[in-house]
Coordinates of C-alpha atoms in Angstrom, one line a residue:
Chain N
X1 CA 7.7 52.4 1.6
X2 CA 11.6 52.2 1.1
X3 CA 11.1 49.9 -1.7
X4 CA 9.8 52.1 -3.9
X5 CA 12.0 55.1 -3.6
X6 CA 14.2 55.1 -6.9
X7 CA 17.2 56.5 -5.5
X8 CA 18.7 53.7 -3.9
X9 CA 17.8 51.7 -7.0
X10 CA 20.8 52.4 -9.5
X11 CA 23.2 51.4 -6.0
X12 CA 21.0 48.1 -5.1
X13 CA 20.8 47.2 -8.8
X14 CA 25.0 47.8 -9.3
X15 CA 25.8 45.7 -5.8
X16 CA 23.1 42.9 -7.0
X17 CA 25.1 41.8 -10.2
X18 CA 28.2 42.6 -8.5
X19 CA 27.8 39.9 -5.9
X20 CA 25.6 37.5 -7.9
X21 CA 28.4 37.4 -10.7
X22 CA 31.1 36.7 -7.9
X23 CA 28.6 34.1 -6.1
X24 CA 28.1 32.7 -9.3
X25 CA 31.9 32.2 -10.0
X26 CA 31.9 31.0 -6.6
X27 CA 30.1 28.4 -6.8
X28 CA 30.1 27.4 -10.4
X29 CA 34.0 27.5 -10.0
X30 CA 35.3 26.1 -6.5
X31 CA 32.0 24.9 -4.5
X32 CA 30.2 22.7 -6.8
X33 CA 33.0 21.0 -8.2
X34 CA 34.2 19.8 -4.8
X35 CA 30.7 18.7 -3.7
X36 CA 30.1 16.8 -6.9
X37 CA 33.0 15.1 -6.6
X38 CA 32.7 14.0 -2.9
X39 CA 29.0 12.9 -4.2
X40 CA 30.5 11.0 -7.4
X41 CA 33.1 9.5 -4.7
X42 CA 30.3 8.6 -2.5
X43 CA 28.0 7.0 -4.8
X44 CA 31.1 5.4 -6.7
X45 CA 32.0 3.8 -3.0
X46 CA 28.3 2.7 -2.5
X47 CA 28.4 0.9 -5.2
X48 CA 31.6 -1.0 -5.5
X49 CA 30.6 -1.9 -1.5
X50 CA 27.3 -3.2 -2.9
X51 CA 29.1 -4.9 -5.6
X52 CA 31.5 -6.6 -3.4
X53 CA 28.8 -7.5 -0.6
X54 CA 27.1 -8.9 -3.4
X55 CA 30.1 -10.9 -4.5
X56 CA 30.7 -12.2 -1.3
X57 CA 27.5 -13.1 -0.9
X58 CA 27.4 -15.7 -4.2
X59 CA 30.6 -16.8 -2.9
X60 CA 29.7 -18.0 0.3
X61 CA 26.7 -19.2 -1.4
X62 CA 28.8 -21.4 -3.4
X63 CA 30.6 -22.2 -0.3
X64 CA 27.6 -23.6 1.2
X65 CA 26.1 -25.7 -1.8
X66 CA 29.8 -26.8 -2.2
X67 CA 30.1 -27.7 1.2
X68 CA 26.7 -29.3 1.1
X69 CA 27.2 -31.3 -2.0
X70 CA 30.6 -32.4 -0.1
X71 CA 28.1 -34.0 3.1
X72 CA 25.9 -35.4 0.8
X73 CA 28.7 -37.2 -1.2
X74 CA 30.1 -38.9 1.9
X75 CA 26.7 -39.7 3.4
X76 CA 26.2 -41.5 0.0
X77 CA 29.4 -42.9 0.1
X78 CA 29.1 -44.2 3.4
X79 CA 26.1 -45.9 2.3
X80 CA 27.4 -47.2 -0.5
X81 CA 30.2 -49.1 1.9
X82 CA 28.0 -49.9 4.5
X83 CA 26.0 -51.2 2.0
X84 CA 28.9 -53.2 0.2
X85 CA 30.2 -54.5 3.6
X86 CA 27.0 -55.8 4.7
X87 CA 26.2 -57.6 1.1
X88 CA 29.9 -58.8 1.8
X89 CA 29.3 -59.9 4.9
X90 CA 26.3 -61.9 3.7
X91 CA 28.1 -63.2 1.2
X92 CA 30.4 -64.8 3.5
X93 CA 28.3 -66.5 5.7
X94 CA 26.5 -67.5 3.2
X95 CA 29.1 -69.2 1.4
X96 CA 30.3 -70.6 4.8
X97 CA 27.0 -72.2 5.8
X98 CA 27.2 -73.8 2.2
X99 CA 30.6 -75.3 3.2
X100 CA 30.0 -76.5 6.4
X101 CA 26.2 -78.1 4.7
X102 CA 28.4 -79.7 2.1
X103 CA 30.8 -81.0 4.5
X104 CA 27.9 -82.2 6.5
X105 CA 26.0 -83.8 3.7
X106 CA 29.5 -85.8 3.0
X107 CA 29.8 -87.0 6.1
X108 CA 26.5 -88.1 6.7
X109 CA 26.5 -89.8 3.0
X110 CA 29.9 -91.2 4.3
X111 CA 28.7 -92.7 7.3
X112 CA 25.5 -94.2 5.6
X113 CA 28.1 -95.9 3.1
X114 CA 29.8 -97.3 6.5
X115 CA 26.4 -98.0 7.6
X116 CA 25.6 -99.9 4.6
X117 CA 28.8 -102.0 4.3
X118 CA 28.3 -102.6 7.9
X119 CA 25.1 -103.8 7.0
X120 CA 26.3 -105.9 3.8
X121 CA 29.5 -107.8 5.3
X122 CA 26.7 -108.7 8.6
X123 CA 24.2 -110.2 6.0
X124 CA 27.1 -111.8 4.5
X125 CA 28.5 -113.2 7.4
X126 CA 24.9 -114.0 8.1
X127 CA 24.5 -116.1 5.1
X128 CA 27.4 -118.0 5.5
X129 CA 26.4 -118.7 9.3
X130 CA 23.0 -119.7 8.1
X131 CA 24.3 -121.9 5.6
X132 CA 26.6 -124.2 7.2
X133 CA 24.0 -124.1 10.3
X134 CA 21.2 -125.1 7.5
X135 CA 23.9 -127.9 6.4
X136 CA 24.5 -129.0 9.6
X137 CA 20.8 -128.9 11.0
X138 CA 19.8 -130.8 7.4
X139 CA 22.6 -133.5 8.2
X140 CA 21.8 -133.8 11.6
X141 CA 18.0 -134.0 11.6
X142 CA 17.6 -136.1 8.2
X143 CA 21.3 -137.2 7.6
X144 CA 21.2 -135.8 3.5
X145 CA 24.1 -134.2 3.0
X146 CA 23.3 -131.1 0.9
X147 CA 25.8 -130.0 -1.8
X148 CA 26.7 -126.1 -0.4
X149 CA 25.4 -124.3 -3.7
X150 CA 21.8 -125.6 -3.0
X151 CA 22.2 -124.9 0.5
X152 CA 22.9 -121.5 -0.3
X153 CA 20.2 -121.4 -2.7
X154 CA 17.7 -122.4 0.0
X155 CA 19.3 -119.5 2.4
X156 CA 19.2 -117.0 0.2
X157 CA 15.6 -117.8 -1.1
X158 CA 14.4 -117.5 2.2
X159 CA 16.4 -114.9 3.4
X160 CA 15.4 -112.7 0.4
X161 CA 11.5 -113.5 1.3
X162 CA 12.5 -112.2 4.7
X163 CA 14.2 -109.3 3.7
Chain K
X1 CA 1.4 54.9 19.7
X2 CA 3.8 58.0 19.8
X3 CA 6.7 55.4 20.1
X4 CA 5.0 53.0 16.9
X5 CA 5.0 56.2 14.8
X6 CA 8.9 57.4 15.5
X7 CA 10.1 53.9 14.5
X8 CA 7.8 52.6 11.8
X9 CA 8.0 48.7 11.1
X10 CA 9.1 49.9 7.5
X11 CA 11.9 51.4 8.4
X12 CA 13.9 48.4 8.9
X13 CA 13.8 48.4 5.0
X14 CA 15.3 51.6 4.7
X15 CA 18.7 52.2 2.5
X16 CA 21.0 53.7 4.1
X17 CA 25.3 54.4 2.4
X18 CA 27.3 52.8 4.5
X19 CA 30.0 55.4 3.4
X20 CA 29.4 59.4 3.7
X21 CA 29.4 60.5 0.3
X22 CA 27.6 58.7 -2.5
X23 CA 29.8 57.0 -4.8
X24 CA 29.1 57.8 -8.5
X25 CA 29.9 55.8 -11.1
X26 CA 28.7 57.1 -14.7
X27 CA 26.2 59.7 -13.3
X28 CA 24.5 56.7 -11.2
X29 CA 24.7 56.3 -7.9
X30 CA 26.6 53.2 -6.3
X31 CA 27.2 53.6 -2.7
X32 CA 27.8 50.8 -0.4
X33 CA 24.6 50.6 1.3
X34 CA 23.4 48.2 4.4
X35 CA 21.3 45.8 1.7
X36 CA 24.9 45.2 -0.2
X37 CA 26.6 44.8 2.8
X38 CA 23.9 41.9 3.1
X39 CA 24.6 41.1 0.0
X40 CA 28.4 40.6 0.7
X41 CA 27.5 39.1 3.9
X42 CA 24.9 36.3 1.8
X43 CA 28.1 35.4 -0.9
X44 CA 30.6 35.3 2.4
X45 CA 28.4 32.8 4.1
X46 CA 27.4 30.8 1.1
X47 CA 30.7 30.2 0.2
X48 CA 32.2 30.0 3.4
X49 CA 29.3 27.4 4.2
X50 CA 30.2 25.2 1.4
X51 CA 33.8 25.5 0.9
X52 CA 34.2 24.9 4.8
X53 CA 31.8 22.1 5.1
X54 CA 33.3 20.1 2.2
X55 CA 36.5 20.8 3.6
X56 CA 36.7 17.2 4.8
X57 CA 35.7 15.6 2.0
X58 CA 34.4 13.0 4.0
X59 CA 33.1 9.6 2.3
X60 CA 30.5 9.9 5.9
X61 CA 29.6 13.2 6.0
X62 CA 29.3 15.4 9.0
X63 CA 26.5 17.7 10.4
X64 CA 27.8 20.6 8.1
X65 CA 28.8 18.3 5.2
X66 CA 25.1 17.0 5.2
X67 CA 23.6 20.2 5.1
X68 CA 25.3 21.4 1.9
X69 CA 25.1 18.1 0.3
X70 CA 21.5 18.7 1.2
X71 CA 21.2 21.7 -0.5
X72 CA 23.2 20.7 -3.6
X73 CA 20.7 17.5 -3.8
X74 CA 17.4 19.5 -3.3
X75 CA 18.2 21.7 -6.5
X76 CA 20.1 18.8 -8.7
X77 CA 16.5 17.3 -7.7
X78 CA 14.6 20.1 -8.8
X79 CA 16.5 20.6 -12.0
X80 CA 16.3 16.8 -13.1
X81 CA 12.6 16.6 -12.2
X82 CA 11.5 19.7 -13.9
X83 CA 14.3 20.1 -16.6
X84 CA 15.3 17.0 -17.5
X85 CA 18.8 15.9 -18.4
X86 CA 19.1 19.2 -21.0
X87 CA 18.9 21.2 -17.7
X88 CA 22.4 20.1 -16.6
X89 CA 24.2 22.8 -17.3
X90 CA 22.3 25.4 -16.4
X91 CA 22.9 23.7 -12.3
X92 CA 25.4 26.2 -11.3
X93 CA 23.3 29.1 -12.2
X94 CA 20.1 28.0 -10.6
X95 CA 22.0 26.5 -7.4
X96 CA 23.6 30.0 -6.8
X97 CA 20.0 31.7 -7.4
X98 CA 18.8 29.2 -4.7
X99 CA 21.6 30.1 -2.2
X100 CA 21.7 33.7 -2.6
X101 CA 17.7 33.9 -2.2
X102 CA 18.2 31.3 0.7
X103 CA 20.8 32.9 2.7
X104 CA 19.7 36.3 1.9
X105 CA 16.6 35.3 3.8
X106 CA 17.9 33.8 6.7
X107 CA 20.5 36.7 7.2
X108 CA 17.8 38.8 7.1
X109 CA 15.9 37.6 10.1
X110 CA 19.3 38.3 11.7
X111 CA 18.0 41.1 14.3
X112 CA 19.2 44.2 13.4
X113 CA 20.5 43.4 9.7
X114 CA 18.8 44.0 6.5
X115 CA 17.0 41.7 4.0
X116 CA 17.6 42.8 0.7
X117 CA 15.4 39.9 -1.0
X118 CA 13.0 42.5 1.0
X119 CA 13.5 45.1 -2.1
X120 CA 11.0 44.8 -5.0
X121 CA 14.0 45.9 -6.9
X122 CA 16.5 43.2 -6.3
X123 CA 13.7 40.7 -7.0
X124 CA 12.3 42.5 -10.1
X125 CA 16.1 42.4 -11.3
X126 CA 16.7 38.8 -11.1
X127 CA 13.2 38.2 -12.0
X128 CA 13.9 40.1 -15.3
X129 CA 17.2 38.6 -15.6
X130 CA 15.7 35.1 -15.5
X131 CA 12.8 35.9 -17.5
X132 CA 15.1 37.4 -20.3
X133 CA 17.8 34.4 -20.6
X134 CA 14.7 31.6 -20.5
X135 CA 13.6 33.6 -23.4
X136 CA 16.9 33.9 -25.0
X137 CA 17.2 30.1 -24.4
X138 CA 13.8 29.4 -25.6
X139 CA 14.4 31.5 -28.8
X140 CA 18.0 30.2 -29.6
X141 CA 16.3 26.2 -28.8
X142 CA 13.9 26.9 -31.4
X143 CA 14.5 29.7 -33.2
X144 CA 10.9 31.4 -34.0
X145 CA 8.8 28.8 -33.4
X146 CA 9.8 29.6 -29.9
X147 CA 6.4 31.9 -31.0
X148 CA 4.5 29.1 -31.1
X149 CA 4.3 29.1 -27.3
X150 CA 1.8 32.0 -27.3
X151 CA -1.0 30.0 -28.8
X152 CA -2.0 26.9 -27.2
X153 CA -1.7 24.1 -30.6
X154 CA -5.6 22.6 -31.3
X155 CA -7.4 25.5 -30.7
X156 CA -9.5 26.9 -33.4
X157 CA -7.1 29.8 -35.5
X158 CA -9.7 32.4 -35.1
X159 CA -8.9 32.5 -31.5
X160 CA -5.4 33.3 -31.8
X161 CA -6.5 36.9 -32.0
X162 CA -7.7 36.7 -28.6
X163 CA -5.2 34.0 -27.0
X164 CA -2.3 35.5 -28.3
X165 CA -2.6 38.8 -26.3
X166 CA -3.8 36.7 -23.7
X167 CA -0.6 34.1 -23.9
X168 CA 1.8 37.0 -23.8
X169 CA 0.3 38.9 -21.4
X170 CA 0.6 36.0 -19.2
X171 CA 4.1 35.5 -20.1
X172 CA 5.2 38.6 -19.7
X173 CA 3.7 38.9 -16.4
X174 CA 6.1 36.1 -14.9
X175 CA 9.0 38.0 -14.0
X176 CA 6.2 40.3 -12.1
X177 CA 4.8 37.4 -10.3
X178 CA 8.3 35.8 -9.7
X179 CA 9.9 38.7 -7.9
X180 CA 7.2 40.3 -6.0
X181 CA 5.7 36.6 -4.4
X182 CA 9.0 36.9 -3.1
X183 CA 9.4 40.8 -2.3
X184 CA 5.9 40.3 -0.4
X185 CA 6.9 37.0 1.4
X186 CA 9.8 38.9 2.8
X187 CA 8.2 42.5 3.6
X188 CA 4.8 41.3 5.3
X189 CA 7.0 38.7 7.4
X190 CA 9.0 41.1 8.4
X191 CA 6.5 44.3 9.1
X192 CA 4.8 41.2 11.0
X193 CA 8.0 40.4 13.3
X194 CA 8.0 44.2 13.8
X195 CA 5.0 44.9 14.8
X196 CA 4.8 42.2 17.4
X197 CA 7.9 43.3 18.6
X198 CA 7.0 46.3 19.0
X199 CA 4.0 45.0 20.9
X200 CA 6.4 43.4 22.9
X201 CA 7.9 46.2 24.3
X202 CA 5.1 48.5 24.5
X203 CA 3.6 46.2 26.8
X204 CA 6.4 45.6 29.3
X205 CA 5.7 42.9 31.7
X206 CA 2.7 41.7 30.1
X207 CA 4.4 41.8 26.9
X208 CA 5.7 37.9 27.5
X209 CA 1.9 36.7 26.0
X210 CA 3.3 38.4 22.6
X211 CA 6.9 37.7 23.0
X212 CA 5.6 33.9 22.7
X213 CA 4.2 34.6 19.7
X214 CA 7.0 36.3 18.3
X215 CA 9.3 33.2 18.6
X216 CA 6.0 31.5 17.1
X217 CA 6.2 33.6 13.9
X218 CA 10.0 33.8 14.1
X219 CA 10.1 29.8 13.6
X220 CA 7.3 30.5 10.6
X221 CA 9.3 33.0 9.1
X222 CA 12.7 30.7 9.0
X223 CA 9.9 28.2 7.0
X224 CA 8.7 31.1 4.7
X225 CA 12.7 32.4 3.9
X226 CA 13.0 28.7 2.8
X227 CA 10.1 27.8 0.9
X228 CA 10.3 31.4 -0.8
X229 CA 13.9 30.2 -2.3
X230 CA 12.6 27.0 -3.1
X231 CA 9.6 28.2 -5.0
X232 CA 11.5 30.7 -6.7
X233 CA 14.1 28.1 -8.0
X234 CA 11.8 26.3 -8.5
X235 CA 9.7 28.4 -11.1
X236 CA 12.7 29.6 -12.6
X237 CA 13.5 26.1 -13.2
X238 CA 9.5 25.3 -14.3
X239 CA 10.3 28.5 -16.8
X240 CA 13.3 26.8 -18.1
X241 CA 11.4 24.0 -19.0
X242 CA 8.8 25.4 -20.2
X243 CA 11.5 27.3 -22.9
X244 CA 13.5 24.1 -23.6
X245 CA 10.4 21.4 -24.3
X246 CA 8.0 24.4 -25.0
X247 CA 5.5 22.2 -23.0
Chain G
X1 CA 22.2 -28.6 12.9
X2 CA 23.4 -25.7 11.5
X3 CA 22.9 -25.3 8.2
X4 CA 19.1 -24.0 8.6
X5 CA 21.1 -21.4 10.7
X6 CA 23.8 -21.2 7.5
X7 CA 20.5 -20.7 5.5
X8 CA 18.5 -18.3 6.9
X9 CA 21.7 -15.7 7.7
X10 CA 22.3 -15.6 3.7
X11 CA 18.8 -15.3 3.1
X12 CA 18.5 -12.3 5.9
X13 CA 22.0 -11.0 3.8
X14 CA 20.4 -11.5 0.2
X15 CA 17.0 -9.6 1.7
X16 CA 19.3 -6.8 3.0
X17 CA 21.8 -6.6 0.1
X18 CA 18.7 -5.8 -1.9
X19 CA 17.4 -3.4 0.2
X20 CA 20.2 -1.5 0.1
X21 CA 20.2 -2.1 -3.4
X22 CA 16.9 -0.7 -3.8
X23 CA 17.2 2.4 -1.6
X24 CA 20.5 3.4 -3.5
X25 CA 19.0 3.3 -6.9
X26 CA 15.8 5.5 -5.4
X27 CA 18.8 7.9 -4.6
X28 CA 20.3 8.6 -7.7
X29 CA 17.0 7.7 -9.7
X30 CA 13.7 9.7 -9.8
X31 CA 12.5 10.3 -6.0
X32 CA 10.3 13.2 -6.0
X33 CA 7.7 12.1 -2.9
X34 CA 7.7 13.4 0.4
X35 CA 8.1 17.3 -0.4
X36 CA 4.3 18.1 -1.7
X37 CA 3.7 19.1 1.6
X38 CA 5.4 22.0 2.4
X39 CA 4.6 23.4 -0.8
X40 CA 1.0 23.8 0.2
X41 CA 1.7 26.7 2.2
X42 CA 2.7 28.6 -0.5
X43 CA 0.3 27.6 -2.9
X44 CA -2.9 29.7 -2.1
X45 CA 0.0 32.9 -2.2
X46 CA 1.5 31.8 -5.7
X47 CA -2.3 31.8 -6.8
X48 CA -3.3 35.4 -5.7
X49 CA 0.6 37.1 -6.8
X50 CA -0.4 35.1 -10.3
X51 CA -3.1 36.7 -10.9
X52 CA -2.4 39.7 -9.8
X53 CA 1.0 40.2 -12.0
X54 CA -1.3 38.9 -14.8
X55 CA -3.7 42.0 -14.2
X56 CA -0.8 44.6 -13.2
X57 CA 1.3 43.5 -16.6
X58 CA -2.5 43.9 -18.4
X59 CA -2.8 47.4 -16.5
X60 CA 1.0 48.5 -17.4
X61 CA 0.9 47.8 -20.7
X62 CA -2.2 49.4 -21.6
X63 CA -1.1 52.1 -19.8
X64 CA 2.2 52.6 -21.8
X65 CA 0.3 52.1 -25.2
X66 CA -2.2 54.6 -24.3
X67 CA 0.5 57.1 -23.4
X68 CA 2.2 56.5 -26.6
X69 CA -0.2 56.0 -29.3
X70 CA -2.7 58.7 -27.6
X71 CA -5.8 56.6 -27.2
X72 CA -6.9 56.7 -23.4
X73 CA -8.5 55.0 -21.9
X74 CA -9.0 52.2 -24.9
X75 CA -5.7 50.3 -24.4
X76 CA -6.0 50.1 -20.9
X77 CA -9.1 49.2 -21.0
X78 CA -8.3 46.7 -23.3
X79 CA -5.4 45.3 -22.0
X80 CA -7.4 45.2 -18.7
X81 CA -9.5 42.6 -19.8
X82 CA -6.7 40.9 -21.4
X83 CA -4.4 40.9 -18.0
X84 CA -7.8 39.2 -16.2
X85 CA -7.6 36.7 -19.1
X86 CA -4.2 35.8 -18.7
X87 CA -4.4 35.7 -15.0
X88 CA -6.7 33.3 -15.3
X89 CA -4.4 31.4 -17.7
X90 CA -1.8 31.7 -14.9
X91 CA -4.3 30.1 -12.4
X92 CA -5.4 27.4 -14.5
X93 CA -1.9 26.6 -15.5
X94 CA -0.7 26.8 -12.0
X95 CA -3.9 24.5 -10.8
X96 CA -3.2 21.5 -13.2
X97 CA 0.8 21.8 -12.6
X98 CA -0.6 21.4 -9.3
X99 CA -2.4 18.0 -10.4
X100 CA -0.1 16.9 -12.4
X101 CA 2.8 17.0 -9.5
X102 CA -0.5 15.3 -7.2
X103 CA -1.0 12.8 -9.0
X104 CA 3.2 12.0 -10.1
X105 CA 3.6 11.7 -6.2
X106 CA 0.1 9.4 -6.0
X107 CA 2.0 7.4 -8.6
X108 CA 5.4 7.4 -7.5
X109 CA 4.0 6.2 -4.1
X110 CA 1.9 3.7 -5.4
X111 CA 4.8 2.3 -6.9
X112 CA 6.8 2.1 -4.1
X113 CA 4.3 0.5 -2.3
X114 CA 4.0 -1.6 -4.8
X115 CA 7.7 -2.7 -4.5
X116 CA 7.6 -3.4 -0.9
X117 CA 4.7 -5.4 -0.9

């Protein structure tokens, strides 16, 4: 076998740390730098992207409970004025119906009071027309002329028993 | 077999200078042989690779951008899960171990080129050179209590006259084990491709039942050059825990 | 409506910013699953070339002492027995890494089942 012949050992072994050395300035000098840095670059990219993705991502969170808060204030809001238009509402006829049943009740007590005067003057005039026919019918049928005072008396007796 | 004698499927791991006359440095020889012309060929295309592929410096990396931030992540991976954070700055050393192994592989399954991870030599070399600077690391971590790691702490002290051999035979055999799993990977894959191959031809038309096969083993042997620099990194990087935490 | 609509997009957002979140941190953090696998291959190989180092460092080393000090064959044979004992060292220490890296992927997919459920 080649391998073991020791001649070409002192060449192989002289080329080997030739080559290795300048590999290893190589890459310890030029190669690895540059890929370490394109890595670093990389991973320093990566994770400002993920940083700012996840930034975004609270924002538009935000966003949406804002803008959800916003629909909820204005749906409450709404109800709040529905509500206060339709207790004014109420109100309102409510306080309308009380007029008109006052005005109502006034006119009804006003037209009993008519009523009642009505009612008085006609027994009044009724007494007096009872009286002087009570005189008269007294003269006439048994000639006694009645003072007025007791004639009234009589009337009234009898009118109050009727009444 | 006249023809599988003439071209044995070992002599694709034969040196050979590159230049006519040796070169002598010092009384040793140091010609430019077809395994460091590999080796040039490995550092070209590593760093070519990488410096070309991050040429972009794209934030979305392309096909070739992938691929070496791939293979900077597999062994910042392997150094954080093994290591630990102490294993930092030992990254550019093991990630040029990885690529060197790795594209020394693949460029040997180039037809017609040479593998030099094939060599026991090579292996043994960076084997030994990995072996010796854990244990420098280990012993400048902890001085001599690095010592301590030759006998197993509970057991009973009598034992230490057994386990202590035992404990350092075991240690010392690691740069063995590390370069010639490798060496071996690389030499029976390729004797295997060869052989084949050769069956390949030898049989002419019928030769297509074996050439199937061949891409069969080919695609395996990609698999094995990539696994065997993974596993090698990756027990260099086990070793280098080992000397750092000193289990 | 559309609000449930408003709801359920930043909910399907949140679900995927997290996601994203999540698979991120598993990239720079601890992520060792999903390469057990192909390891397997090799492991039956690692076994045998531990072992055998093990005996051939053994071997070599009694060798070398029993050139130097003059004692064949003791050292080797010696060092022989030793080089079987720490191959078997090797293998034991190579079969309970083994576990140990089992068992951290069990756990680390456990947990990661865990996290999606």
């Amino acid at each position: 076998m080649p391998q073991f012949d020791p001649s070409s050992f002192s060449s192989q072994i002289f080329w080997l740390a030739v080559m290795f050395v300048v590999l290893y300035l190589l890459m310890s000098k030029i190669a690895l730098p540059r890929i370490a840095e394109v890595l670093e670059e990389r991973q320093d990219k990566i994770d400002d992207d993920l940083a700012k993705a996840e930034k975004l991502k609270t924002e538009a969170e935000q966003v949406l409970a804002e803008y959800e808060k916003a629909i909820a204030d204005a749906r409450s809001s709404a109800a709040a004025a529905l509500k206060e238009a339709s207790a004014e509402m109420a109100a309102e006829a409510a306080k309308r119906e009380e007029a008109f049943g006052a005005e109502l009740a006034a006119k009804i007590s006003e037209a009993e009071g008519r009523i009642a005067t009505a009612r008085n003057e006609a027994l009044k005039n009724l007494t007096a027309v009872a009286t002087e026919v009570t005189a008269a019918a007294t003269d006439r049928l048994i000639g006694a002329k009645l003072d007025e005072a007791t004639v009234r008396k009589a009337v009234d007796d009898a009118m109050g028993d009727a009444s | 077999m006249a023809a599988g004698e003439k071209q044995s499927p070992l002599d694709q791991f034969t040196i050979k200078p590159l230049s006519g006359e040796p070169t002598m440095l010092g009384g040793f020889d140091i010609s430019f042989t077809n395994s460091s012309a590999a080796m040039l060929a490995t550092v070209a295309a590593v760093t070519l690779f990488l410096v070309f592929s991050m040429r972009g410096r794209a934030l979305v990396p392309g096909r070739w951008q992938s691929c070496a931030e791939i293979c900077y992540e597999i062994v910042a991976n392997m150094l954080r899960d093994n290591v630990g954070s102490e294993g930092r700055k030992y990254f550019p050393f093991i990630f040029t171990i990885f690529m060197f192994v790795l594209f020394g592989n693949f460029i040997g399954l180039i037809p017609g080129s040479f593998t030099f991870t094939s060599h026991v030599i090579v292996t043994f070399v960076m084997a030994s050179v990995i072996f010796l600077g854990v244990t420098a690391i280990g012993f400048a971590r902890h001085g001599l209590g690095y010592c301590r790691m030759f006998f197993p702490h509970g057991a009973p002290l009598w034992t230490a006259v057994i386990l202590v051999p035992i404990e350092l035979v075991s240690y010392l055999s690691r740069p063995l084990s590390l370069s010639v799993r490798l060496f071996a990977n690389m030499v029976v894959g390729h004797v295997l491709l060869k052989v084949i191959a050769g069956f390949v031809i030898a049989l002419g038309v019928f030769g297509i039942v074996p050439l199937a096969f061949l891409v069969g083993i080919t695609a395996l042997e990609f698999l094995v050059a990539a696994l065997q620099a993974y596993i090698f990194t990756i027990l260099t990087c086990i070793y280098l825990h080992d000397a750092i935490h000193m289990h | 409506m559309t609000e449930p609509d408003d709801r359920s997009s930043l909910k399907q957002l949140d679900e995927r910013l997290k996601a994203a979140r999540t698979r991120h941190d598993q990239d720079r953090g601890l992520d060792n699953s999903g390469k057990s696998g192909a390891n397997n291959v090799g492991v039956g190989f690692r076994i045998a070339v531990e072992m055998i180092a093990a005996l051939a460092v053994g071997v070599g080393i009694g060798l070398l002492l029993d050139n130097w000090l003059g004692t064949k064959p003791w050292m080797l044979i010696v060092f022989f027995i030793l080089g079987c004992g720490a191959g078997f060292t090797n293998l034991i220490r190579v079969a309970r890494e083994l576990d140990r890296k089992a068992r951290l992927a069990k756990q680390s997919k456990d947990a990661g089942g865990g996290q999606e459920g």
